[in-house]
PDB file of N, CA and C in Angstrom:
ATOM      1  N   MET A   4      45.959  10.892   7.385  1.00  0.00           N
ATOM      2  CA  MET A   4      47.660  10.829   7.391  1.00  0.00           C
ATOM      3  C   MET A   4      48.312  10.421   5.652  1.00  0.00           C
ATOM      4  N   ASN A   5      48.676  11.116   5.291  1.00  0.00           N
ATOM      5  CA  ASN A   5      49.665  10.870   4.064  1.00  0.00           C
ATOM      6  C   ASN A   5      50.373   9.787   4.043  1.00  0.00           C
ATOM      7  N   ARG A   6      50.491   8.593   4.037  1.00  0.00           N
ATOM      8  CA  ARG A   6      51.637   7.559   3.984  1.00  0.00           C
ATOM      9  C   ARG A   6      52.130   7.631   2.656  1.00  0.00           C
ATOM     10  N   ARG A   7      53.498   7.381   2.523  1.00  0.00           N
ATOM     11  CA  ARG A   7      54.375   7.372   1.338  1.00  0.00           C
ATOM     12  C   ARG A   7      54.368   6.327   0.732  1.00  0.00           C
ATOM     13  N   TRP A   8      54.307   5.672   0.110  1.00  0.00           N
ATOM     14  CA  TRP A   8      54.727   3.693  -0.594  1.00  0.00           C
ATOM     15  C   TRP A   8      55.741   4.002  -1.418  1.00  0.00           C
ATOM     16  N   SER A   9      56.445   2.992  -0.989  1.00  0.00           N
ATOM     17  CA  SER A   9      57.806   2.843  -1.702  1.00  0.00           C
ATOM     18  C   SER A   9      57.590   2.223  -2.917  1.00  0.00           C
ATOM     19  N   LEU A  10      58.239   2.129  -4.075  1.00  0.00           N
ATOM     20  CA  LEU A  10      58.092   1.702  -4.922  1.00  0.00           C
ATOM     21  C   LEU A  10      58.129   0.544  -5.341  1.00  0.00           C
ATOM     22  N   GLU A  11      58.805  -0.796  -4.052  1.00  0.00           N
ATOM     23  CA  GLU A  11      58.134  -2.122  -3.945  1.00  0.00           C
ATOM     24  C   GLU A  11      56.587  -2.269  -3.879  1.00  0.00           C
ATOM     25  N   GLU A  12      56.495  -1.587  -3.145  1.00  0.00           N
ATOM     26  CA  GLU A  12      54.911  -1.832  -2.458  1.00  0.00           C
ATOM     27  C   GLU A  12      54.010  -1.197  -3.201  1.00  0.00           C
ATOM     28  N   LYS A  13      54.155  -0.035  -4.105  1.00  0.00           N
ATOM     29  CA  LYS A  13      53.333  -0.028  -5.308  1.00  0.00           C
ATOM     30  C   LYS A  13      52.707  -0.916  -6.506  1.00  0.00           C
ATOM     31  N   GLN A  14      54.372  -1.650  -6.660  1.00  0.00           N
ATOM     32  CA  GLN A  14      54.452  -2.976  -7.758  1.00  0.00           C
ATOM     33  C   GLN A  14      53.478  -3.797  -7.187  1.00  0.00           C
ATOM     34  N   ARG A  15      53.765  -4.282  -5.695  1.00  0.00           N
ATOM     35  CA  ARG A  15      53.099  -5.580  -5.276  1.00  0.00           C
ATOM     36  C   ARG A  15      51.037  -5.486  -5.081  1.00  0.00           C
ATOM     37  N   ALA A  16      50.811  -3.668  -5.212  1.00  0.00           N
ATOM     38  CA  ALA A  16      49.435  -3.746  -5.530  1.00  0.00           C
ATOM     39  C   ALA A  16      49.273  -3.448  -6.568  1.00  0.00           C
ATOM     40  N   VAL A  17      50.023  -3.142  -7.706  1.00  0.00           N
ATOM     41  CA  VAL A  17      49.279  -3.264  -9.209  1.00  0.00           C
ATOM     42  C   VAL A  17      49.348  -4.485  -9.471  1.00  0.00           C
ATOM     43  N   GLU A  18      50.304  -5.706  -8.947  1.00  0.00           N
ATOM     44  CA  GLU A  18      50.012  -6.920  -9.198  1.00  0.00           C
ATOM     45  C   GLU A  18      48.997  -7.544  -8.436  1.00  0.00           C
ATOM     46  N   ARG A  19      48.507  -7.164  -7.545  1.00  0.00           N
ATOM     47  CA  ARG A  19      47.644  -8.022  -7.160  1.00  0.00           C
ATOM     48  C   ARG A  19      46.088  -6.670  -7.653  1.00  0.00           C
ATOM     49  N   MET A  20      46.326  -5.929  -8.311  1.00  0.00           N
ATOM     50  CA  MET A  20      44.981  -5.510  -9.118  1.00  0.00           C
ATOM     51  C   MET A  20      44.783  -6.855  -9.927  1.00  0.00           C
ATOM     52  N   ARG A  21      45.678  -7.559 -10.786  1.00  0.00           N
ATOM     53  CA  ARG A  21      45.172  -8.855 -11.733  1.00  0.00           C
ATOM     54  C   ARG A  21      44.299  -9.688 -11.099  1.00  0.00           C
ATOM     55  N   SER A  22      44.192 -10.056  -9.745  1.00  0.00           N
ATOM     56  CA  SER A  22      43.252 -10.988  -9.095  1.00  0.00           C
ATOM     57  C   SER A  22      42.456 -10.229  -7.805  1.00  0.00           C
ATOM     58  N   THR A  23      42.579  -9.399  -7.649  1.00  0.00           N
ATOM     59  CA  THR A  23      41.812  -8.540  -6.674  1.00  0.00           C
ATOM     60  C   THR A  23      40.575  -7.610  -7.017  1.00  0.00           C
ATOM     61  N   ARG A  24      39.446  -7.165  -6.687  1.00  0.00           N
ATOM     62  CA  ARG A  24      38.800  -6.591  -7.080  1.00  0.00           C
ATOM     63  C   ARG A  24      39.514  -5.048  -6.299  1.00  0.00           C
ATOM     64  N   HIS A  25      39.446  -4.172  -7.629  1.00  0.00           N
ATOM     65  CA  HIS A  25      39.648  -3.238  -7.166  1.00  0.00           C
ATOM     66  C   HIS A  25      39.521  -2.320  -5.887  1.00  0.00           C
ATOM     67  N   ARG A  26      38.446  -1.948  -5.667  1.00  0.00           N
ATOM     68  CA  ARG A  26      37.715  -1.568  -4.734  1.00  0.00           C
ATOM     69  C   ARG A  26      38.062  -2.128  -3.268  1.00  0.00           C
ATOM     70  N   GLU A  27      38.112  -3.619  -3.384  1.00  0.00           N
ATOM     71  CA  GLU A  27      38.788  -4.148  -2.130  1.00  0.00           C
ATOM     72  C   GLU A  27      39.965  -3.645  -1.799  1.00  0.00           C
ATOM     73  N   LEU A  28      40.980  -4.017  -2.470  1.00  0.00           N
ATOM     74  CA  LEU A  28      41.847  -3.908  -2.548  1.00  0.00           C
ATOM     75  C   LEU A  28      42.151  -2.412  -2.138  1.00  0.00           C
ATOM     76  N   ALA A  29      41.856  -1.136  -2.723  1.00  0.00           N
ATOM     77  CA  ALA A  29      41.629   0.135  -1.870  1.00  0.00           C
ATOM     78  C   ALA A  29      41.459   0.176  -0.874  1.00  0.00           C
ATOM     79  N   LYS A  30      40.413  -0.564  -0.159  1.00  0.00           N
ATOM     80  CA  LYS A  30      40.156  -0.629   0.831  1.00  0.00           C
ATOM     81  C   LYS A  30      40.517  -1.170   1.888  1.00  0.00           C
ATOM     82  N   GLU A  31      41.254  -2.307   1.415  1.00  0.00           N
ATOM     83  CA  GLU A  31      42.195  -3.070   2.546  1.00  0.00           C
ATOM     84  C   GLU A  31      43.643  -2.095   2.726  1.00  0.00           C
ATOM     85  N   LEU A  32      44.398  -1.387   1.706  1.00  0.00           N
ATOM     86  CA  LEU A  32      45.159  -0.727   1.618  1.00  0.00           C
ATOM     87  C   LEU A  32      45.086   0.965   2.130  1.00  0.00           C
ATOM     88  N   GLY A  33      43.666   1.189   2.575  1.00  0.00           N
ATOM     89  CA  GLY A  33      43.390   2.433   2.943  1.00  0.00           C
ATOM     90  C   GLY A  33      43.632   3.598   2.408  1.00  0.00           C
ATOM     91  N   ILE A  34      43.233   3.348   0.652  1.00  0.00           N
ATOM     92  CA  ILE A  34      43.393   4.340  -0.227  1.00  0.00           C
ATOM     93  C   ILE A  34      42.306   4.395  -1.451  1.00  0.00           C
ATOM     94  N   GLN A  35      42.282   5.307  -2.008  1.00  0.00           N
ATOM     95  CA  GLN A  35      41.043   5.079  -2.966  1.00  0.00           C
ATOM     96  C   GLN A  35      41.263   4.897  -4.166  1.00  0.00           C
ATOM     97  N   LYS A  36      40.271   3.919  -5.248  1.00  0.00           N
ATOM     98  CA  LYS A  36      40.532   2.871  -5.951  1.00  0.00           C
ATOM     99  C   LYS A  36      41.280   3.736  -6.947  1.00  0.00           C
ATOM    100  N   LYS A  37      41.105   5.343  -7.241  1.00  0.00           N
ATOM    101  CA  LYS A  37      41.697   5.869  -8.745  1.00  0.00           C
ATOM    102  C   LYS A  37      43.197   6.205  -8.028  1.00  0.00           C
ATOM    103  N   GLN A  38      43.946   5.834  -6.563  1.00  0.00           N
ATOM    104  CA  GLN A  38      45.408   5.550  -6.289  1.00  0.00           C
ATOM    105  C   GLN A  38      45.608   4.747  -6.783  1.00  0.00           C
ATOM    106  N   LEU A  39      45.226   3.376  -7.203  1.00  0.00           N
ATOM    107  CA  LEU A  39      45.516   2.453  -7.682  1.00  0.00           C
ATOM    108  C   LEU A  39      45.970   2.618  -9.060  1.00  0.00           C
ATOM    109  N   TYR A  40      44.665   3.497 -10.274  1.00  0.00           N
ATOM    110  CA  TYR A  40      45.233   3.362 -11.345  1.00  0.00           C
ATOM    111  C   TYR A  40      46.143   4.015 -11.830  1.00  0.00           C
ATOM    112  N   GLU A  41      46.347   5.151 -10.375  1.00  0.00           N
ATOM    113  CA  GLU A  41      47.652   6.009 -10.992  1.00  0.00           C
ATOM    114  C   GLU A  41      48.393   5.612 -10.768  1.00  0.00           C
ATOM    115  N   TRP A  42      49.157   4.791  -9.781  1.00  0.00           N
ATOM    116  CA  TRP A  42      50.404   3.857  -9.528  1.00  0.00           C
ATOM    117  C   TRP A  42      50.456   2.989 -10.806  1.00  0.00           C
ATOM    118  N   ARG A  43      49.211   2.625 -11.200  1.00  0.00           N
ATOM    119  CA  ARG A  43      49.297   1.586 -12.820  1.00  0.00           C
ATOM    120  C   ARG A  43      50.147   2.346 -13.398  1.00  0.00           C
ATOM    121  N   GLU A  44      49.752   3.151 -13.693  1.00  0.00           N
ATOM    122  CA  GLU A  44      50.312   4.089 -15.077  1.00  0.00           C
ATOM    123  C   GLU A  44      51.230   4.575 -14.745  1.00  0.00           C
ATOM    124  N   GLN A  45      51.562   4.908 -13.211  1.00  0.00           N
ATOM    125  CA  GLN A  45      53.070   5.405 -13.573  1.00  0.00           C
ATOM    126  C   GLN A  45      54.045   4.464 -13.584  1.00  0.00           C
ATOM    127  N   LEU A  46      53.691   3.374 -13.180  1.00  0.00           N
ATOM    128  CA  LEU A  46      54.503   2.043 -13.079  1.00  0.00           C
ATOM    129  C   LEU A  46      54.714   1.951 -14.638  1.00  0.00           C
ATOM    130  N   ARG A  47      53.450   1.842 -15.348  1.00  0.00           N
ATOM    131  CA  ARG A  47      53.293   1.284 -16.503  1.00  0.00           C
ATOM    132  C   ARG A  47      54.789   2.542 -17.500  1.00  0.00           C
ATOM    133  N   ARG A  48      54.605   3.661 -17.647  1.00  0.00           N
ATOM    134  CA  ARG A  48      55.988   4.521 -17.910  1.00  0.00           C
ATOM    135  C   ARG A  48      56.986   4.183 -17.590  1.00  0.00           C
ATOM    136  N   ARG A  49      57.213   3.872 -16.255  1.00  0.00           N
ATOM    137  CA  ARG A  49      58.808   3.491 -15.923  1.00  0.00           C
ATOM    138  C   ARG A  49      59.208   2.320 -16.012  1.00  0.00           C
ATOM    139  N   GLY A  50      58.068   1.685 -16.945  1.00  0.00           N
ATOM    140  CA  GLY A  50      58.393   0.183 -17.610  1.00  0.00           C
ATOM    141  C   GLY A  50      58.560  -0.706 -16.679  1.00  0.00           C
ATOM    142  N   LYS A  51      58.000  -0.413 -14.672  1.00  0.00           N
ATOM    143  CA  LYS A  51      58.508  -1.153 -14.066  1.00  0.00           C
ATOM    144  C   LYS A  51      56.966  -2.127 -13.495  1.00  0.00           C
ATOM    145  N   GLU A  52      55.699  -2.060 -14.415  1.00  0.00           N
ATOM    146  CA  GLU A  52      54.385  -2.437 -14.460  1.00  0.00           C
ATOM    147  C   GLU A  52      55.156  -4.178 -14.245  1.00  0.00           C
ATOM    148  N   PRO A  53      54.604  -4.922 -13.197  1.00  0.00           N
ATOM    149  CA  PRO A  53      55.237  -6.344 -12.949  1.00  0.00           C
ATOM    150  C   PRO A  53      54.419  -6.927 -14.224  1.00  0.00           C
ATOM    151  N   PHE A  54      54.825  -8.201 -14.883  1.00  0.00           N
ATOM    152  CA  PHE A  54      54.299  -8.875 -16.138  1.00  0.00           C
ATOM    153  C   PHE A  54      53.305  -9.758 -15.566  1.00  0.00           C
ATOM    154  N   ALA A  55      52.356 -10.221 -16.255  1.00  0.00           N
ATOM    155  CA  ALA A  55      51.268 -11.579 -15.570  1.00  0.00           C
ATOM    156  C   ALA A  55      52.027 -12.378 -16.122  1.00  0.00           C
ATOM    157  N   GLU A  56      51.584 -13.460 -15.095  1.00  0.00           N
ATOM    158  CA  GLU A  56      51.841 -14.539 -15.141  1.00  0.00           C
ATOM    159  C   GLU A  56      52.143 -15.156 -16.449  1.00  0.00           C
ATOM    160  N   GLY A  57      53.350 -15.945 -16.825  1.00  0.00           N
ATOM    161  CA  GLY A  57      53.214 -16.674 -18.567  1.00  0.00           C
ATOM    162  C   GLY A  57      53.583 -15.351 -20.023  1.00  0.00           C
ATOM    163  N   GLN A  58      53.309 -13.612 -19.232  1.00  0.00           N
ATOM    164  CA  GLN A  58      52.855 -12.895 -20.069  1.00  0.00           C
ATOM    165  C   GLN A  58      54.943 -12.654 -20.604  1.00  0.00           C
ATOM    166  N   GLU A  59      55.704 -13.047 -19.224  1.00  0.00           N
ATOM    167  CA  GLU A  59      57.683 -12.807 -19.816  1.00  0.00           C
ATOM    168  C   GLU A  59      57.674 -13.809 -20.910  1.00  0.00           C
ATOM    169  N   GLN A  60      57.299 -15.032 -20.413  1.00  0.00           N
ATOM    170  CA  GLN A  60      58.010 -16.304 -21.489  1.00  0.00           C
ATOM    171  C   GLN A  60      57.326 -15.602 -23.157  1.00  0.00           C
ATOM    172  N   GLN A  61      56.122 -15.348 -22.937  1.00  0.00           N
ATOM    173  CA  GLN A  61      55.282 -15.017 -24.541  1.00  0.00           C
ATOM    174  C   GLN A  61      56.383 -13.697 -25.164  1.00  0.00           C
ATOM    175  N   LEU A  62      56.427 -12.731 -24.337  1.00  0.00           N
ATOM    176  CA  LEU A  62      57.162 -11.501 -24.524  1.00  0.00           C
ATOM    177  C   LEU A  62      58.675 -12.187 -25.093  1.00  0.00           C
ATOM    178  N   GLU A  63      59.267 -13.070 -24.567  1.00  0.00           N
ATOM    179  CA  GLU A  63      60.550 -13.715 -24.897  1.00  0.00           C
ATOM    180  C   GLU A  63      60.646 -14.180 -26.072  1.00  0.00           C
ATOM    181  N   GLY A  64      59.330 -14.771 -26.475  1.00  0.00           N
ATOM    182  CA  GLY A  64      59.293 -16.076 -27.665  1.00  0.00           C
ATOM    183  C   GLY A  64      58.945 -15.072 -28.652  1.00  0.00           C
ATOM    184  N   GLU A  65      58.424 -13.971 -28.279  1.00  0.00           N
ATOM    185  CA  GLU A  65      57.911 -12.563 -29.503  1.00  0.00           C
ATOM    186  C   GLU A  65      59.545 -11.987 -29.730  1.00  0.00           C
ATOM    187  N   ASN A  66      59.970 -12.220 -29.034  1.00  0.00           N
ATOM    188  CA  ASN A  66      61.611 -11.404 -29.356  1.00  0.00           C
ATOM    189  C   ASN A  66      62.507 -12.155 -30.199  1.00  0.00           C
ATOM    190  N   ARG A  67      62.440 -13.734 -29.666  1.00  0.00           N
ATOM    191  CA  ARG A  67      63.162 -14.864 -30.438  1.00  0.00           C
ATOM    192  C   ARG A  67      62.504 -14.317 -32.253  1.00  0.00           C
ATOM    193  N   GLN A  68      61.379 -14.651 -32.025  1.00  0.00           N
ATOM    194  CA  GLN A  68      60.886 -14.304 -33.622  1.00  0.00           C
ATOM    195  C   GLN A  68      61.446 -13.205 -34.323  1.00  0.00           C
ATOM    196  N   LEU A  69      61.156 -12.460 -33.611  1.00  0.00           N
ATOM    197  CA  LEU A  69      61.340 -11.277 -34.169  1.00  0.00           C
ATOM    198  C   LEU A  69      63.031 -10.823 -34.801  1.00  0.00           C
ATOM    199  N   ARG A  70      63.485 -11.465 -33.802  1.00  0.00           N
ATOM    200  CA  ARG A  70      65.579 -11.703 -34.069  1.00  0.00           C
ATOM    201  C   ARG A  70      65.368 -12.434 -35.070  1.00  0.00           C
ATOM    202  N   GLU A  71      64.888 -13.485 -35.351  1.00  0.00           N
ATOM    203  CA  GLU A  71      65.041 -14.630 -35.949  1.00  0.00           C
ATOM    204  C   GLU A  71      64.722 -13.669 -37.580  1.00  0.00           C
ATOM    205  N   ALA A  72      63.329 -13.150 -37.477  1.00  0.00           N
ATOM    206  CA  ALA A  72      62.885 -12.500 -38.972  1.00  0.00           C
ATOM    207  C   ALA A  72      63.986 -11.771 -39.355  1.00  0.00           C
ATOM    208  N   LEU A  73      64.479 -10.696 -38.606  1.00  0.00           N
ATOM    209  CA  LEU A  73      65.446  -9.682 -38.349  1.00  0.00           C
ATOM    210  C   LEU A  73      67.030  -9.797 -38.800  1.00  0.00           C
ATOM    211  N   ALA A  74      67.061 -11.097 -38.814  1.00  0.00           N
ATOM    212  CA  ALA A  74      68.604 -11.920 -39.548  1.00  0.00           C
ATOM    213  C   ALA A  74      68.161 -12.427 -40.570  1.00  0.00           C
ATOM    214  N   ARG A  75      66.850 -13.065 -40.954  1.00  0.00           N
ATOM    215  CA  ARG A  75      66.947 -13.590 -42.348  1.00  0.00           C
ATOM    216  C   ARG A  75      66.696 -12.084 -43.054  1.00  0.00           C
ATOM    217  N   LYS A  76      65.808 -11.364 -43.199  1.00  0.00           N
ATOM    218  CA  LYS A  76      66.265 -10.160 -43.524  1.00  0.00           C
ATOM    219  C   LYS A  76      67.091  -9.366 -43.815  1.00  0.00           C
ATOM    220  N   VAL A  77      68.317  -9.608 -42.803  1.00  0.00           N
ATOM    221  CA  VAL A  77      69.655  -8.608 -42.889  1.00  0.00           C
ATOM    222  C   VAL A  77      70.382  -9.718 -44.182  1.00  0.00           C
ATOM    223  N   LEU A  78      70.392 -11.317 -43.711  1.00  0.00           N
ATOM    224  CA  LEU A  78      70.916 -12.303 -45.174  1.00  0.00           C
ATOM    225  C   LEU A  78      70.420 -11.599 -46.416  1.00  0.00           C
ATOM    226  N   GLU A  79      68.659 -11.630 -46.648  1.00  0.00           N
ATOM    227  CA  GLU A  79      68.389 -11.270 -47.831  1.00  0.00           C
ATOM    228  C   GLU A  79      69.085  -9.999 -48.519  1.00  0.00           C
ATOM    229  N   ALA A  80      69.190  -8.925 -47.513  1.00  0.00           N
ATOM    230  CA  ALA A  80      69.434  -7.637 -48.155  1.00  0.00           C
ATOM    231  C   ALA A  80      71.260  -7.550 -48.901  1.00  0.00           C
ATOM    232  N   ASP A  81      72.316  -8.534 -47.630  1.00  0.00           N
ATOM    233  CA  ASP A  81      73.034  -8.973 -47.904  1.00  0.00           C
ATOM    234  C   ASP A  81      73.521  -9.203 -49.443  1.00  0.00           C
ATOM    235  N   PHE A  82      72.532 -10.238 -49.740  1.00  0.00           N
ATOM    236  CA  PHE A  82      72.690 -11.322 -50.945  1.00  0.00           C
ATOM    237  C   PHE A  82      72.429 -10.083 -51.901  1.00  0.00           C
ATOM    238  N   LEU A  83      70.476  -9.490 -52.345  1.00  0.00           N
ATOM    239  CA  LEU A  83      70.395  -8.407 -52.897  1.00  0.00           C
ATOM    240  C   LEU A  83      71.863  -7.765 -52.712  1.00  0.00           C
ATOM    241  N   GLN A  84      72.139  -7.214 -52.294  1.00  0.00           N
ATOM    242  CA  GLN A  84      73.161  -6.089 -52.466  1.00  0.00           C
ATOM    243  C   GLN A  84      74.489  -6.258 -53.210  1.00  0.00           C
ATOM    244  N   GLY A  85      74.778  -7.967 -52.936  1.00  0.00           N
ATOM    245  CA  GLY A  85      76.078  -8.425 -53.704  1.00  0.00           C
ATOM    246  C   GLY A  85      75.647  -8.525 -54.777  1.00  0.00           C
ATOM    247  N   ALA A  86      74.481  -9.292 -55.168  1.00  0.00           N
ATOM    248  CA  ALA A  86      73.504  -8.899 -56.726  1.00  0.00           C
ATOM    249  C   ALA A  86      73.873  -7.957 -57.388  1.00  0.00           C
ATOM    250  N   LEU A  87      73.458  -6.862 -56.739  1.00  0.00           N
ATOM    251  CA  LEU A  87      73.642  -5.475 -57.517  1.00  0.00           C
ATOM    252  C   LEU A  87      74.910  -5.029 -57.920  1.00  0.00           C
ATOM    253  N   HIS A  88      75.891  -5.178 -57.082  1.00  0.00           N
ATOM    254  CA  HIS A  88      77.340  -4.906 -56.943  1.00  0.00           C
ATOM    255  C   HIS A  88      77.877  -5.633 -58.094  1.00  0.00           C
ATOM    256  N   LYS A  89      77.077  -6.708 -58.466  1.00  0.00           N
ATOM    257  CA  LYS A  89      77.775  -8.006 -59.557  1.00  0.00           C
ATOM    258  C   LYS A  89      77.453  -7.324 -61.005  1.00  0.00           C
ATOM    259  N   ILE A  90      76.160  -7.158 -60.849  1.00  0.00           N
ATOM    260  CA  ILE A  90      75.638  -6.453 -62.284  1.00  0.00           C
ATOM    261  C   ILE A  90      76.131  -5.293 -62.433  1.00  0.00           C
ATOM    262  N   GLU A  91      76.710  -4.457 -61.351  1.00  0.00           N
ATOM    263  CA  GLU A  91      77.059  -3.012 -61.651  1.00  0.00           C
ATOM    264  C   GLU A  91      78.185  -3.217 -62.003  1.00  0.00           C
ATOM    265  N   ALA A  92      78.957  -4.274 -61.620  1.00  0.00           N
ATOM    266  CA  ALA A  92      80.460  -4.391 -62.353  1.00  0.00           C
ATOM    267  C   ALA A  92      80.213  -4.778 -63.973  1.00  0.00           C
ATOM    268  N   ARG A  93      79.469  -5.559 -64.066  1.00  0.00           N
ATOM    269  CA  ARG A  93      79.142  -6.031 -65.305  1.00  0.00           C
ATOM    270  C   ARG A  93      79.212  -5.089 -66.075  1.00  0.00           C
ATOM    271  N   ARG A  94      78.265  -4.243 -66.205  1.00  0.00           N
ATOM    272  CA  ARG A  94      77.848  -3.098 -66.686  1.00  0.00           C
ATOM    273  C   ARG A  94      79.294  -2.013 -66.994  1.00  0.00           C
ATOM    274  N   GLN A  95      79.945  -1.652 -65.804  1.00  0.00           N
ATOM    275  CA  GLN A  95      80.767  -1.205 -66.048  1.00  0.00           C
ATOM    276  C   GLN A  95      81.984  -1.304 -67.193  1.00  0.00           C
ATOM    277  N   GLY A  96      82.297  -2.531 -66.478  1.00  0.00           N
ATOM    278  CA  GLY A  96      83.723  -3.652 -67.045  1.00  0.00           C
ATOM    279  C   GLY A  96      83.345  -3.537 -68.429  1.00  0.00           C
ATOM    280  N   GLY A  97      82.152  -3.870 -68.993  1.00  0.00           N
ATOM    281  CA  GLY A  97      82.214  -4.137 -70.831  1.00  0.00           C
ATOM    282  C   GLY A  97      82.476  -2.746 -71.545  1.00  0.00           C
ATOM    283  N   GLY A  98      81.963  -1.684 -70.793  1.00  0.00           N
ATOM    284  CA  GLY A  98      82.768   0.148 -71.409  1.00  0.00           C
ATOM    285  C   GLY A  98      81.841   0.156 -72.754  1.00  0.00           C
ATOM    286  N   SER A  99      80.870  -0.757 -72.731  1.00  0.00           N
ATOM    287  CA  SER A  99      79.986  -0.627 -73.932  1.00  0.00           C
ATOM    288  C   SER A  99      78.435  -0.196 -73.972  1.00  0.00           C
ATOM    289  N   THR A 100      78.084   0.467 -74.090  1.00  0.00           N
ATOM    290  CA  THR A 100      76.609   1.425 -74.016  1.00  0.00           C
ATOM    291  C   THR A 100      75.424   0.184 -74.364  1.00  0.00           C
ATOM    292  N   GLY A 101      76.296  -1.246 -75.277  1.00  0.00           N
ATOM    293  CA  GLY A 101      74.685  -1.995 -75.208  1.00  0.00           C
ATOM    294  C   GLY A 101      74.377  -2.176 -76.590  1.00  0.00           C
ATOM    295  N   ALA A 102      75.348  -1.141 -77.912  1.00  0.00           N
ATOM    296  CA  ALA A 102      75.351  -1.478 -79.175  1.00  0.00           C
ATOM    297  C   ALA A 102      76.242  -2.564 -79.408  1.00  0.00           C
ATOM    298  N   LYS A 103      75.649  -3.316 -80.616  1.00  0.00           N
ATOM    299  CA  LYS A 103      76.254  -4.627 -81.604  1.00  0.00           C
ATOM    300  C   LYS A 103      77.849  -3.733 -81.664  1.00  0.00           C
ATOM    301  N   ALA A 104      78.937  -4.777 -80.816  1.00  0.00           N
ATOM    302  CA  ALA A 104      80.273  -4.456 -81.564  1.00  0.00           C
ATOM    303  C   ALA A 104      80.178  -4.626 -82.982  1.00  0.00           C
ATOM    304  N   SER A 105      81.520  -3.335 -83.812  1.00  0.00           N
ATOM    305  CA  SER A 105      81.567  -3.921 -85.256  1.00  0.00           C
ATOM    306  C   SER A 105      82.359  -5.143 -85.263  1.00  0.00           C
ATOM    307  N   THR A 106      82.611  -5.986 -86.476  1.00  0.00           N
ATOM    308  CA  THR A 106      83.511  -6.670 -86.370  1.00  0.00           C
ATOM    309  C   THR A 106      83.929  -6.640 -88.145  1.00  0.00           C
ATOM    310  N   THR A 107      84.991  -6.675 -88.097  1.00  0.00           N
ATOM    311  CA  THR A 107      85.974  -6.682 -89.479  1.00  0.00           C
ATOM    312  C   THR A 107      85.473  -7.754 -90.547  1.00  0.00           C
ATOM    313  N   ARG A 108      85.268  -7.647 -91.877  1.00  0.00           N
ATOM    314  CA  ARG A 108      84.282  -8.671 -92.391  1.00  0.00           C
ATOM    315  C   ARG A 108      85.624  -8.980 -93.127  1.00  0.00           C
ATOM    316  N   SER A 109      85.470 -10.722 -93.465  1.00  0.00           N
ATOM    317  CA  SER A 109      85.972 -11.582 -93.981  1.00  0.00           C
ATOM    318  C   SER A 109      86.208 -10.966 -95.458  1.00  0.00           C
ATOM    319  N   GLY A 110      87.460 -11.724 -95.911  1.00  0.00           N
ATOM    320  CA  GLY A 110      87.692 -11.349 -97.257  1.00  0.00           C
ATOM    321  C   GLY A 110      87.403 -11.931 -98.531  1.00  0.00           C
ATOM    322  N   LYS A 111      86.209 -12.507 -97.998  1.00  0.00           N
ATOM    323  CA  LYS A 111      85.586 -13.250 -99.197  1.00  0.00           C
ATOM    324  C   LYS A 111      84.971 -12.416-100.425  1.00  0.00           C
TER     325      LYS A 111
END
């Protein structure tokens, strides 16, 4: 008899794969071992695979570090953009081509 498994039941089974021999778990559930692997892949694709203990905190820490790194890079980019604008303004404001300006000679 083919039984329909709910998403929650699949998630619990996949979670138990971390701590139980897959063959024993499949036998206990009355399914083939291959089915466990298919469920795990389905959940992974859907983003519903449960995290291992401590993995969620690790990912949150990594996420925090990446956000901080991004914030630093945004500040650096803003600083460099401002410096570039100042340099461009000086070049345009002078109106010169970089040649020496001519001066009038004193009446000596």
